[in-house]
PDB file of C-alpha atoms in Angstrom:
ATOM      1  CA  UNK A   1      78.829 -42.873  10.969  1.00 49.00           C
ATOM      2  CA  UNK A   2      79.112 -40.019   8.451  1.00 51.00           C
ATOM      3  CA  UNK A   3      76.334 -37.533   7.865  1.00 50.00           C
ATOM      4  CA  UNK A   4      75.519 -38.969   4.425  1.00 48.00           C
ATOM      5  CA  UNK A   5      75.397 -42.522   5.791  1.00 48.00           C
ATOM      6  CA  UNK A   6      73.136 -41.436   8.640  1.00 41.00           C
ATOM      7  CA  UNK A   7      70.752 -39.721   6.226  1.00 44.00           C
ATOM      8  CA  UNK A   8      70.582 -42.845   4.047  1.00 46.00           C
ATOM      9  CA  UNK A   9      69.850 -44.942   7.142  1.00 42.00           C
ATOM     10  CA  UNK A  10      67.026 -42.615   8.191  1.00 37.00           C
ATOM     11  CA  UNK A  11      65.538 -42.697   4.677  1.00 45.00           C
ATOM     12  CA  UNK A  12      65.734 -46.507   4.659  1.00 42.00           C
ATOM     13  CA  UNK A  13      63.832 -46.627   7.959  1.00 44.00           C
ATOM     14  CA  UNK A  14      61.222 -44.059   6.921  1.00 47.00           C
ATOM     15  CA  UNK A  15      60.403 -45.611   3.540  1.00 59.00           C
ATOM     16  CA  UNK A  16      58.917 -48.901   4.865  1.00 62.00           C
ATOM     17  CA  UNK A  17      57.016 -46.977   7.543  1.00 60.00           C
ATOM     18  CA  UNK A  18      55.571 -44.639   4.914  1.00 75.00           C
ATOM     19  CA  UNK A  19      54.461 -47.628   2.846  1.00 72.00           C
ATOM     20  CA  UNK A  20      52.807 -49.224   5.874  1.00 68.00           C
ATOM     21  CA  UNK A  21      50.966 -46.021   6.742  1.00 74.00           C
ATOM     22  CA  UNK A  22      49.735 -45.469   3.180  1.00 79.00           C
ATOM     23  CA  UNK A  23      48.514 -49.069   2.939  1.00 71.00           C
ATOM     24  CA  UNK A  24      46.682 -48.738   6.256  1.00 72.00           C
ATOM     25  CA  UNK A  25      45.067 -45.440   5.244  1.00 79.00           C
ATOM     26  CA  UNK A  26      43.819 -46.983   2.004  1.00 77.00           C
ATOM     27  CA  UNK A  27      42.630 -50.307   3.406  1.00 81.00           C
ATOM     28  CA  UNK A  28      41.181 -49.386   6.805  1.00 83.00           C
ATOM     29  CA  UNK A  29      38.272 -47.253   5.512  1.00 87.00           C
ATOM     30  CA  UNK A  30      37.369 -49.901   2.922  1.00 89.00           C
ATOM     31  CA  UNK A  31      37.408 -52.769   5.420  1.00 88.00           C
ATOM     32  CA  UNK A  32      35.664 -50.910   8.237  1.00 90.00           C
ATOM     33  CA  UNK A  33      33.133 -49.439   5.810  1.00 92.00           C
ATOM     34  CA  UNK A  34      32.236 -52.887   4.455  1.00 92.00           C
ATOM     35  CA  UNK A  35      31.851 -54.258   7.982  1.00 92.00           C
ATOM     36  CA  UNK A  36      29.688 -51.319   9.028  1.00 92.00           C
ATOM     37  CA  UNK A  37      27.378 -51.612   6.000  1.00 92.00           C
ATOM     38  CA  UNK A  38      27.060 -55.382   6.405  1.00 90.00           C
ATOM     39  CA  UNK A  39      25.103 -57.546   3.990  1.00 91.00           C
ATOM     40  CA  UNK A  40      26.598 -57.948   0.528  1.00 93.00           C
ATOM     41  CA  UNK A  41      29.469 -55.581   1.356  1.00 94.00           C
ATOM     42  CA  UNK A  42      30.702 -57.800   4.191  1.00 94.00           C
ATOM     43  CA  UNK A  43      30.089 -60.893   2.071  1.00 94.00           C
ATOM     44  CA  UNK A  44      32.244 -59.578  -0.779  1.00 94.00           C
ATOM     45  CA  UNK A  45      34.955 -58.534   1.675  1.00 94.00           C
ATOM     46  CA  UNK A  46      35.102 -61.997   3.219  1.00 94.00           C
ATOM     47  CA  UNK A  47      35.133 -63.741  -0.173  1.00 95.00           C
ATOM     48  CA  UNK A  48      38.169 -61.682  -1.171  1.00 94.00           C
ATOM     49  CA  UNK A  49      39.920 -62.021   2.189  1.00 94.00           C
ATOM     50  CA  UNK A  50      39.125 -65.720   2.551  1.00 94.00           C
ATOM     51  CA  UNK A  51      40.374 -66.569  -0.942  1.00 94.00           C
ATOM     52  CA  UNK A  52      43.480 -64.446  -0.364  1.00 93.00           C
ATOM     53  CA  UNK A  53      44.314 -66.150   2.919  1.00 93.00           C
ATOM     54  CA  UNK A  54      43.734 -69.587   1.397  1.00 93.00           C
ATOM     55  CA  UNK A  55      46.071 -68.631  -1.446  1.00 91.00           C
ATOM     56  CA  UNK A  56      48.761 -67.643   1.060  1.00 91.00           C
ATOM     57  CA  UNK A  57      48.305 -70.730   3.226  1.00 92.00           C
ATOM     58  CA  UNK A  58      48.446 -73.076   0.226  1.00 89.00           C
ATOM     59  CA  UNK A  59      51.446 -71.246  -1.210  1.00 87.00           C
ATOM     60  CA  UNK A  60      53.320 -71.693   2.063  1.00 87.00           C
ATOM     61  CA  UNK A  61      52.397 -75.322   2.656  1.00 86.00           C
ATOM     62  CA  UNK A  62      52.964 -76.491  -0.930  1.00 85.00           C
ATOM     63  CA  UNK A  63      56.008 -74.369  -1.784  1.00 78.00           C
ATOM     64  CA  UNK A  64      53.931 -72.684  -4.470  1.00 76.00           C
ATOM     65  CA  UNK A  65      52.356 -75.708  -6.212  1.00 80.00           C
ATOM     66  CA  UNK A  66      50.091 -73.803  -8.596  1.00 81.00           C
ATOM     67  CA  UNK A  67      47.226 -76.272  -8.912  1.00 88.00           C
ATOM     68  CA  UNK A  68      46.825 -76.786  -5.172  1.00 88.00           C
ATOM     69  CA  UNK A  69      47.103 -73.044  -4.484  1.00 91.00           C
ATOM     70  CA  UNK A  70      44.431 -72.228  -7.044  1.00 91.00           C
ATOM     71  CA  UNK A  71      42.037 -74.927  -5.882  1.00 93.00           C
ATOM     72  CA  UNK A  72      42.414 -73.932  -2.229  1.00 93.00           C
ATOM     73  CA  UNK A  73      41.768 -70.240  -2.929  1.00 94.00           C
ATOM     74  CA  UNK A  74      38.852 -70.960  -5.251  1.00 93.00           C
ATOM     75  CA  UNK A  75      37.299 -73.518  -2.920  1.00 94.00           C
ATOM     76  CA  UNK A  76      37.369 -71.240   0.112  1.00 95.00           C
ATOM     77  CA  UNK A  77      36.127 -68.233  -1.863  1.00 94.00           C
ATOM     78  CA  UNK A  78      33.211 -70.117  -3.412  1.00 94.00           C
ATOM     79  CA  UNK A  79      32.432 -71.739  -0.064  1.00 94.00           C
ATOM     80  CA  UNK A  80      32.051 -68.317   1.532  1.00 95.00           C
ATOM     81  CA  UNK A  81      29.869 -67.233  -1.394  1.00 95.00           C
ATOM     82  CA  UNK A  82      27.595 -70.239  -0.907  1.00 95.00           C
ATOM     83  CA  UNK A  83      27.279 -69.432   2.787  1.00 94.00           C
ATOM     84  CA  UNK A  84      26.440 -65.825   1.943  1.00 92.00           C
ATOM     85  CA  UNK A  85      23.722 -67.120  -0.405  1.00 92.00           C
ATOM     86  CA  UNK A  86      22.194 -68.966   2.556  1.00 92.00           C
ATOM     87  CA  UNK A  87      23.528 -72.368   1.543  1.00 93.00           C
ATOM     88  CA  UNK A  88      25.534 -73.360   4.660  1.00 92.00           C
ATOM     89  CA  UNK A  89      25.355 -77.093   3.973  1.00 93.00           C
ATOM     90  CA  UNK A  90      26.750 -76.648   0.473  1.00 95.00           C
ATOM     91  CA  UNK A  91      29.456 -74.328   1.815  1.00 95.00           C
ATOM     92  CA  UNK A  92      30.573 -76.890   4.388  1.00 93.00           C
ATOM     93  CA  UNK A  93      30.544 -79.678   1.791  1.00 95.00           C
ATOM     94  CA  UNK A  94      32.646 -77.644  -0.630  1.00 95.00           C
ATOM     95  CA  UNK A  95      35.224 -76.804   2.046  1.00 95.00           C
ATOM     96  CA  UNK A  96      35.570 -80.473   2.948  1.00 95.00           C
ATOM     97  CA  UNK A  97      35.824 -81.437  -0.729  1.00 95.00           C
ATOM     98  CA  UNK A  98      38.496 -78.794  -1.292  1.00 95.00           C
ATOM     99  CA  UNK A  99      40.409 -80.095   1.744  1.00 94.00           C
ATOM    100  CA  UNK A 100      40.501 -83.492   0.026  1.00 93.00           C
ATOM    101  CA  UNK A 101      41.164 -82.405  -3.553  1.00 93.00           C
ATOM    102  CA  UNK A 102      43.815 -79.692  -3.062  1.00 91.00           C
ATOM    103  CA  UNK A 103      46.334 -81.943  -1.198  1.00 91.00           C
ATOM    104  CA  UNK A 104      45.910 -84.604  -3.881  1.00 88.00           C
ATOM    105  CA  UNK A 105      47.276 -82.133  -6.451  1.00 87.00           C
ATOM    106  CA  UNK A 106      50.586 -81.677  -4.642  1.00 83.00           C
ATOM    107  CA  UNK A 107      53.620 -83.471  -5.993  1.00 69.00           C
ATOM    108  CA  UNK A 108      55.439 -86.038  -3.922  1.00 62.00           C
ATOM    109  CA  UNK A 109      57.936 -83.435  -2.778  1.00 62.00           C
ATOM    110  CA  UNK A 110      55.446 -81.817  -0.422  1.00 69.00           C
ATOM    111  CA  UNK A 111      55.146 -84.942   1.704  1.00 77.00           C
ATOM    112  CA  UNK A 112      52.366 -86.052   3.990  1.00 81.00           C
ATOM    113  CA  UNK A 113      52.934 -83.208   6.448  1.00 83.00           C
ATOM    114  CA  UNK A 114      52.538 -80.566   3.753  1.00 84.00           C
ATOM    115  CA  UNK A 115      49.324 -82.189   2.547  1.00 88.00           C
ATOM    116  CA  UNK A 116      47.900 -82.281   6.060  1.00 90.00           C
ATOM    117  CA  UNK A 117      48.825 -78.618   6.638  1.00 90.00           C
ATOM    118  CA  UNK A 118      47.032 -77.659   3.425  1.00 92.00           C
ATOM    119  CA  UNK A 119      43.902 -79.685   4.180  1.00 93.00           C
ATOM    120  CA  UNK A 120      43.713 -78.339   7.720  1.00 94.00           C
ATOM    121  CA  UNK A 121      44.184 -74.785   6.467  1.00 93.00           C
ATOM    122  CA  UNK A 122      41.298 -74.984   4.021  1.00 94.00           C
ATOM    123  CA  UNK A 123      38.906 -76.101   6.765  1.00 95.00           C
ATOM    124  CA  UNK A 124      40.351 -73.727   9.386  1.00 95.00           C
ATOM    125  CA  UNK A 125      40.315 -70.587   7.239  1.00 95.00           C
ATOM    126  CA  UNK A 126      37.017 -71.408   5.563  1.00 95.00           C
ATOM    127  CA  UNK A 127      35.256 -72.106   8.857  1.00 95.00           C
ATOM    128  CA  UNK A 128      36.708 -68.946  10.423  1.00 96.00           C
ATOM    129  CA  UNK A 129      35.419 -66.786   7.563  1.00 95.00           C
ATOM    130  CA  UNK A 130      31.988 -68.390   7.800  1.00 96.00           C
ATOM    131  CA  UNK A 131      32.066 -67.784  11.552  1.00 95.00           C
ATOM    132  CA  UNK A 132      32.882 -64.116  10.992  1.00 96.00           C
ATOM    133  CA  UNK A 133      29.908 -63.771   8.617  1.00 95.00           C
ATOM    134  CA  UNK A 134      27.712 -65.604  11.138  1.00 95.00           C
ATOM    135  CA  UNK A 135      28.650 -63.102  13.855  1.00 95.00           C
ATOM    136  CA  UNK A 136      28.096 -60.064  11.622  1.00 95.00           C
ATOM    137  CA  UNK A 137      24.687 -61.374  10.550  1.00 93.00           C
ATOM    138  CA  UNK A 138      23.373 -61.713  14.116  1.00 91.00           C
ATOM    139  CA  UNK A 139      20.162 -59.658  14.276  1.00 89.00           C
ATOM    140  CA  UNK A 140      20.614 -56.259  15.972  1.00 89.00           C
ATOM    141  CA  UNK A 141      23.917 -57.153  17.661  1.00 92.00           C
ATOM    142  CA  UNK A 142      26.070 -58.285  14.738  1.00 93.00           C
ATOM    143  CA  UNK A 143      27.964 -55.037  14.358  1.00 95.00           C
ATOM    144  CA  UNK A 144      28.525 -54.831  18.118  1.00 95.00           C
ATOM    145  CA  UNK A 145      29.915 -58.379  18.249  1.00 95.00           C
ATOM    146  CA  UNK A 146      32.272 -57.746  15.352  1.00 95.00           C
ATOM    147  CA  UNK A 147      33.348 -54.385  16.770  1.00 95.00           C
ATOM    148  CA  UNK A 148      34.148 -55.955  20.142  1.00 96.00           C
ATOM    149  CA  UNK A 149      35.973 -58.877  18.534  1.00 96.00           C
ATOM    150  CA  UNK A 150      38.169 -56.622  16.393  1.00 95.00           C
ATOM    151  CA  UNK A 151      38.823 -54.290  19.325  1.00 95.00           C
ATOM    152  CA  UNK A 152      39.932 -57.231  21.490  1.00 96.00           C
ATOM    153  CA  UNK A 153      42.315 -58.558  18.823  1.00 95.00           C
ATOM    154  CA  UNK A 154      43.773 -55.132  18.103  1.00 92.00           C
ATOM    155  CA  UNK A 155      44.198 -54.410  21.809  1.00 93.00           C
ATOM    156  CA  UNK A 156      45.884 -57.778  22.267  1.00 93.00           C
ATOM    157  CA  UNK A 157      48.362 -57.063  19.466  1.00 90.00           C
ATOM    158  CA  UNK A 158      49.133 -53.540  20.692  1.00 90.00           C
ATOM    159  CA  UNK A 159      49.380 -54.543  24.354  1.00 90.00           C
ATOM    160  CA  UNK A 160      51.594 -57.528  23.591  1.00 88.00           C
ATOM    161  CA  UNK A 161      53.924 -55.450  21.428  1.00 87.00           C
ATOM    162  CA  UNK A 162      54.173 -52.608  23.940  1.00 89.00           C
ATOM    163  CA  UNK A 163      54.750 -54.871  26.952  1.00 86.00           C
ATOM    164  CA  UNK A 164      57.191 -57.090  25.103  1.00 82.00           C
ATOM    165  CA  UNK A 165      59.243 -54.144  23.857  1.00 84.00           C
ATOM    166  CA  UNK A 166      59.287 -52.231  27.138  1.00 86.00           C
ATOM    167  CA  UNK A 167      59.638 -55.108  29.620  1.00 83.00           C
ATOM    168  CA  UNK A 168      61.393 -57.831  27.656  1.00 75.00           C
ATOM    169  CA  UNK A 169      62.043 -60.866  29.825  1.00 77.00           C
ATOM    170  CA  UNK A 170      61.775 -64.612  29.164  1.00 79.00           C
ATOM    171  CA  UNK A 171      60.752 -65.729  25.687  1.00 82.00           C
ATOM    172  CA  UNK A 172      57.420 -67.425  25.108  1.00 73.00           C
ATOM    173  CA  UNK A 173      58.189 -69.947  22.329  1.00 77.00           C
ATOM    174  CA  UNK A 174      61.610 -69.253  20.871  1.00 75.00           C
ATOM    175  CA  UNK A 175      61.443 -71.976  18.225  1.00 79.00           C
ATOM    176  CA  UNK A 176      58.140 -70.663  16.864  1.00 78.00           C
ATOM    177  CA  UNK A 177      58.390 -66.890  17.327  1.00 78.00           C
ATOM    178  CA  UNK A 178      61.700 -65.636  18.746  1.00 76.00           C
ATOM    179  CA  UNK A 179      60.438 -62.118  19.554  1.00 80.00           C
ATOM    180  CA  UNK A 180      57.399 -63.036  21.661  1.00 83.00           C
ATOM    181  CA  UNK A 181      57.761 -62.883  25.452  1.00 84.00           C
ATOM    182  CA  UNK A 182      55.719 -63.837  28.481  1.00 88.00           C
ATOM    183  CA  UNK A 183      55.488 -60.130  29.313  1.00 87.00           C
ATOM    184  CA  UNK A 184      53.929 -59.579  25.908  1.00 86.00           C
ATOM    185  CA  UNK A 185      51.398 -62.338  26.547  1.00 89.00           C
ATOM    186  CA  UNK A 186      50.352 -60.738  29.852  1.00 91.00           C
ATOM    187  CA  UNK A 187      50.282 -57.274  28.289  1.00 90.00           C
ATOM    188  CA  UNK A 188      48.018 -58.509  25.518  1.00 91.00           C
ATOM    189  CA  UNK A 189      45.645 -60.137  28.010  1.00 94.00           C
ATOM    190  CA  UNK A 190      45.492 -57.009  30.160  1.00 94.00           C
ATOM    191  CA  UNK A 191      44.754 -54.806  27.145  1.00 94.00           C
ATOM    192  CA  UNK A 192      42.003 -57.149  25.938  1.00 95.00           C
ATOM    193  CA  UNK A 193      40.380 -57.170  29.375  1.00 95.00           C
ATOM    194  CA  UNK A 194      40.489 -53.370  29.585  1.00 96.00           C
ATOM    195  CA  UNK A 195      38.916 -52.943  26.145  1.00 96.00           C
ATOM    196  CA  UNK A 196      36.244 -55.542  26.947  1.00 95.00           C
ATOM    197  CA  UNK A 197      35.319 -53.742  30.182  1.00 95.00           C
ATOM    198  CA  UNK A 198      35.040 -50.416  28.375  1.00 96.00           C
ATOM    199  CA  UNK A 199      32.922 -51.841  25.546  1.00 95.00           C
ATOM    200  CA  UNK A 200      30.632 -53.760  27.922  1.00 93.00           C
ATOM    201  CA  UNK A 201      30.147 -50.710  30.112  1.00 93.00           C
ATOM    202  CA  UNK A 202      29.376 -48.548  27.069  1.00 93.00           C
ATOM    203  CA  UNK A 203      27.162 -51.158  25.378  1.00 93.00           C
ATOM    204  CA  UNK A 204      25.429 -53.279  28.066  1.00 92.00           C
ATOM    205  CA  UNK A 205      23.650 -55.312  25.367  1.00 92.00           C
ATOM    206  CA  UNK A 206      26.982 -57.008  24.606  1.00 92.00           C
ATOM    207  CA  UNK A 207      26.637 -59.149  27.726  1.00 89.00           C
ATOM    208  CA  UNK A 208      23.121 -60.134  26.672  1.00 88.00           C
ATOM    209  CA  UNK A 209      24.233 -60.885  23.093  1.00 86.00           C
ATOM    210  CA  UNK A 210      26.965 -63.212  24.344  1.00 86.00           C
ATOM    211  CA  UNK A 211      24.919 -64.542  27.292  1.00 86.00           C
ATOM    212  CA  UNK A 212      27.687 -63.516  29.677  1.00 87.00           C
ATOM    213  CA  UNK A 213      27.128 -62.336  33.270  1.00 86.00           C
ATOM    214  CA  UNK A 214      27.605 -58.590  32.892  1.00 89.00           C
ATOM    215  CA  UNK A 215      30.828 -56.661  32.512  1.00 93.00           C
ATOM    216  CA  UNK A 216      32.861 -59.223  34.464  1.00 93.00           C
ATOM    217  CA  UNK A 217      31.767 -62.027  32.159  1.00 93.00           C
ATOM    218  CA  UNK A 218      32.645 -60.018  29.057  1.00 94.00           C
ATOM    219  CA  UNK A 219      36.059 -59.208  30.568  1.00 94.00           C
ATOM    220  CA  UNK A 220      36.802 -62.907  31.127  1.00 95.00           C
ATOM    221  CA  UNK A 221      35.653 -63.700  27.592  1.00 95.00           C
ATOM    222  CA  UNK A 222      37.915 -60.943  26.288  1.00 95.00           C
ATOM    223  CA  UNK A 223      40.891 -62.504  28.070  1.00 95.00           C
ATOM    224  CA  UNK A 224      40.095 -65.924  26.600  1.00 96.00           C
ATOM    225  CA  UNK A 225      39.758 -64.459  23.109  1.00 96.00           C
ATOM    226  CA  UNK A 226      43.112 -62.738  23.604  1.00 95.00           C
ATOM    227  CA  UNK A 227      44.694 -66.120  24.360  1.00 95.00           C
ATOM    228  CA  UNK A 228      43.058 -67.603  21.268  1.00 96.00           C
ATOM    229  CA  UNK A 229      44.219 -64.671  19.121  1.00 95.00           C
ATOM    230  CA  UNK A 230      47.808 -65.088  20.291  1.00 94.00           C
ATOM    231  CA  UNK A 231      47.569 -68.833  19.631  1.00 93.00           C
ATOM    232  CA  UNK A 232      46.437 -68.019  16.089  1.00 92.00           C
ATOM    233  CA  UNK A 233      49.429 -65.713  15.716  1.00 91.00           C
ATOM    234  CA  UNK A 234      51.773 -68.472  16.881  1.00 91.00           C
ATOM    235  CA  UNK A 235      50.158 -70.969  14.512  1.00 90.00           C
ATOM    236  CA  UNK A 236      50.894 -68.759  11.519  1.00 88.00           C
ATOM    237  CA  UNK A 237      54.425 -68.126  12.800  1.00 86.00           C
ATOM    238  CA  UNK A 238      54.963 -71.898  13.016  1.00 86.00           C
ATOM    239  CA  UNK A 239      53.746 -72.314   9.452  1.00 85.00           C
ATOM    240  CA  UNK A 240      56.077 -69.590   8.131  1.00 85.00           C
ATOM    241  CA  UNK A 241      58.981 -70.930  10.156  1.00 83.00           C
ATOM    242  CA  UNK A 242      58.396 -74.399   8.726  1.00 79.00           C
ATOM    243  CA  UNK A 243      59.044 -73.123   5.196  1.00 78.00           C
ATOM    244  CA  UNK A 244      61.499 -70.354   6.095  1.00 80.00           C
ATOM    245  CA  UNK A 245      59.238 -67.465   5.021  1.00 79.00           C
ATOM    246  CA  UNK A 246      59.265 -64.007   6.588  1.00 82.00           C
ATOM    247  CA  UNK A 247      55.764 -63.059   5.398  1.00 79.00           C
ATOM    248  CA  UNK A 248      52.793 -65.040   4.130  1.00 79.00           C
ATOM    249  CA  UNK A 249      52.907 -63.011   0.891  1.00 78.00           C
ATOM    250  CA  UNK A 250      53.382 -59.473  -0.376  1.00 79.00           C
ATOM    251  CA  UNK A 251      49.708 -58.755  -1.006  1.00 75.00           C
ATOM    252  CA  UNK A 252      49.661 -55.741   1.360  1.00 75.00           C
ATOM    253  CA  UNK A 253      52.558 -53.350   0.663  1.00 72.00           C
ATOM    254  CA  UNK A 254      54.558 -52.788   3.827  1.00 66.00           C
ATOM    255  CA  UNK A 255      52.515 -55.276   5.859  1.00 67.00           C
ATOM    256  CA  UNK A 256      53.178 -58.635   4.238  1.00 76.00           C
ATOM    257  CA  UNK A 257      50.184 -60.849   3.630  1.00 84.00           C
ATOM    258  CA  UNK A 258      46.576 -61.048   4.752  1.00 89.00           C
ATOM    259  CA  UNK A 259      47.452 -63.859   7.141  1.00 88.00           C
ATOM    260  CA  UNK A 260      50.155 -61.707   8.711  1.00 87.00           C
ATOM    261  CA  UNK A 261      47.525 -59.109   9.601  1.00 87.00           C
ATOM    262  CA  UNK A 262      44.544 -61.357  10.374  1.00 89.00           C
ATOM    263  CA  UNK A 263      46.020 -64.485  11.981  1.00 90.00           C
ATOM    264  CA  UNK A 264      44.740 -63.643  15.463  1.00 93.00           C
ATOM    265  CA  UNK A 265      41.353 -62.489  14.178  1.00 95.00           C
ATOM    266  CA  UNK A 266      40.910 -65.736  12.240  1.00 95.00           C
ATOM    267  CA  UNK A 267      41.334 -67.881  15.354  1.00 96.00           C
ATOM    268  CA  UNK A 268      39.241 -65.600  17.580  1.00 96.00           C
ATOM    269  CA  UNK A 269      36.403 -65.398  15.015  1.00 96.00           C
ATOM    270  CA  UNK A 270      36.184 -69.169  14.793  1.00 96.00           C
ATOM    271  CA  UNK A 271      36.143 -69.690  18.563  1.00 96.00           C
ATOM    272  CA  UNK A 272      33.618 -66.914  19.245  1.00 95.00           C
ATOM    273  CA  UNK A 273      31.281 -68.148  16.504  1.00 95.00           C
ATOM    274  CA  UNK A 274      31.468 -71.735  17.754  1.00 94.00           C
ATOM    275  CA  UNK A 275      30.860 -70.586  21.336  1.00 93.00           C
ATOM    276  CA  UNK A 276      27.763 -68.581  20.430  1.00 92.00           C
ATOM    277  CA  UNK A 277      26.481 -71.432  18.268  1.00 91.00           C
ATOM    278  CA  UNK A 278      26.874 -73.821  21.206  1.00 90.00           C
ATOM    279  CA  UNK A 279      25.054 -71.379  23.495  1.00 84.00           C
ATOM    280  CA  UNK A 280      22.241 -71.057  20.948  1.00 81.00           C
ATOM    281  CA  UNK A 281      21.861 -74.821  20.958  1.00 78.00           C
ATOM    282  CA  UNK A 282      21.321 -74.873  24.723  1.00 79.00           C
ATOM    283  CA  UNK A 283      18.479 -72.351  24.671  1.00 63.00           C
TER     284      UNK A 283
END
């Protein structure tokens, strides 16, 4: 390789990385700031994120059918708004209505499978966003729950990537995500457990907030959430693979779409919110 060719190759590699870094530096303070402030700031964040993810999901499942995409995004966004306005019954009703109406707007070319994917996505993404708001709104412990949840998902992603890259080994699900390995799965679990132990030791009230038996209980819950997060990642990979897409969209320069960044968090938010709701019902 000549010197000029090598320099062009280096510039080609650096440019996407620079874009990713700039996007992260712009978005991270806004997202984390909204989550820290809570209230209307978190509500507005979730309306935007929820509508964006619904847009991406509908675009993938319907091959860009405009009417279905618009209805899905609008329905999820307004549903989150209704929940934020303390109208959970209306929010749930609107999500279910959207799951019925949006697939009906797809042309025959999408087929039954595409319609089912779209309907399921509206309910799945909408419920996950409502679950995230439910966790953040928990009195006194909402910020702690959200902080732990995000830390677990991030640790899972980082641990899985590091272990998969360094150890390699047998593939996890080649047909769904060719790059994921069993080593990555274990690495993600181990990282989630470590982060959960550290957070629980630093903030003992986390065990009380989740009704788990001390640090050990939080560690086990962290491992389970890591499994759920990786399942959410695989679900989005299966959806993209079904339509031959590399990214859910280009909404985030250098990162792809919102779903590409939040797929694991979506699944983990829904499961954690449902688990705490079930525990509340037993008290």
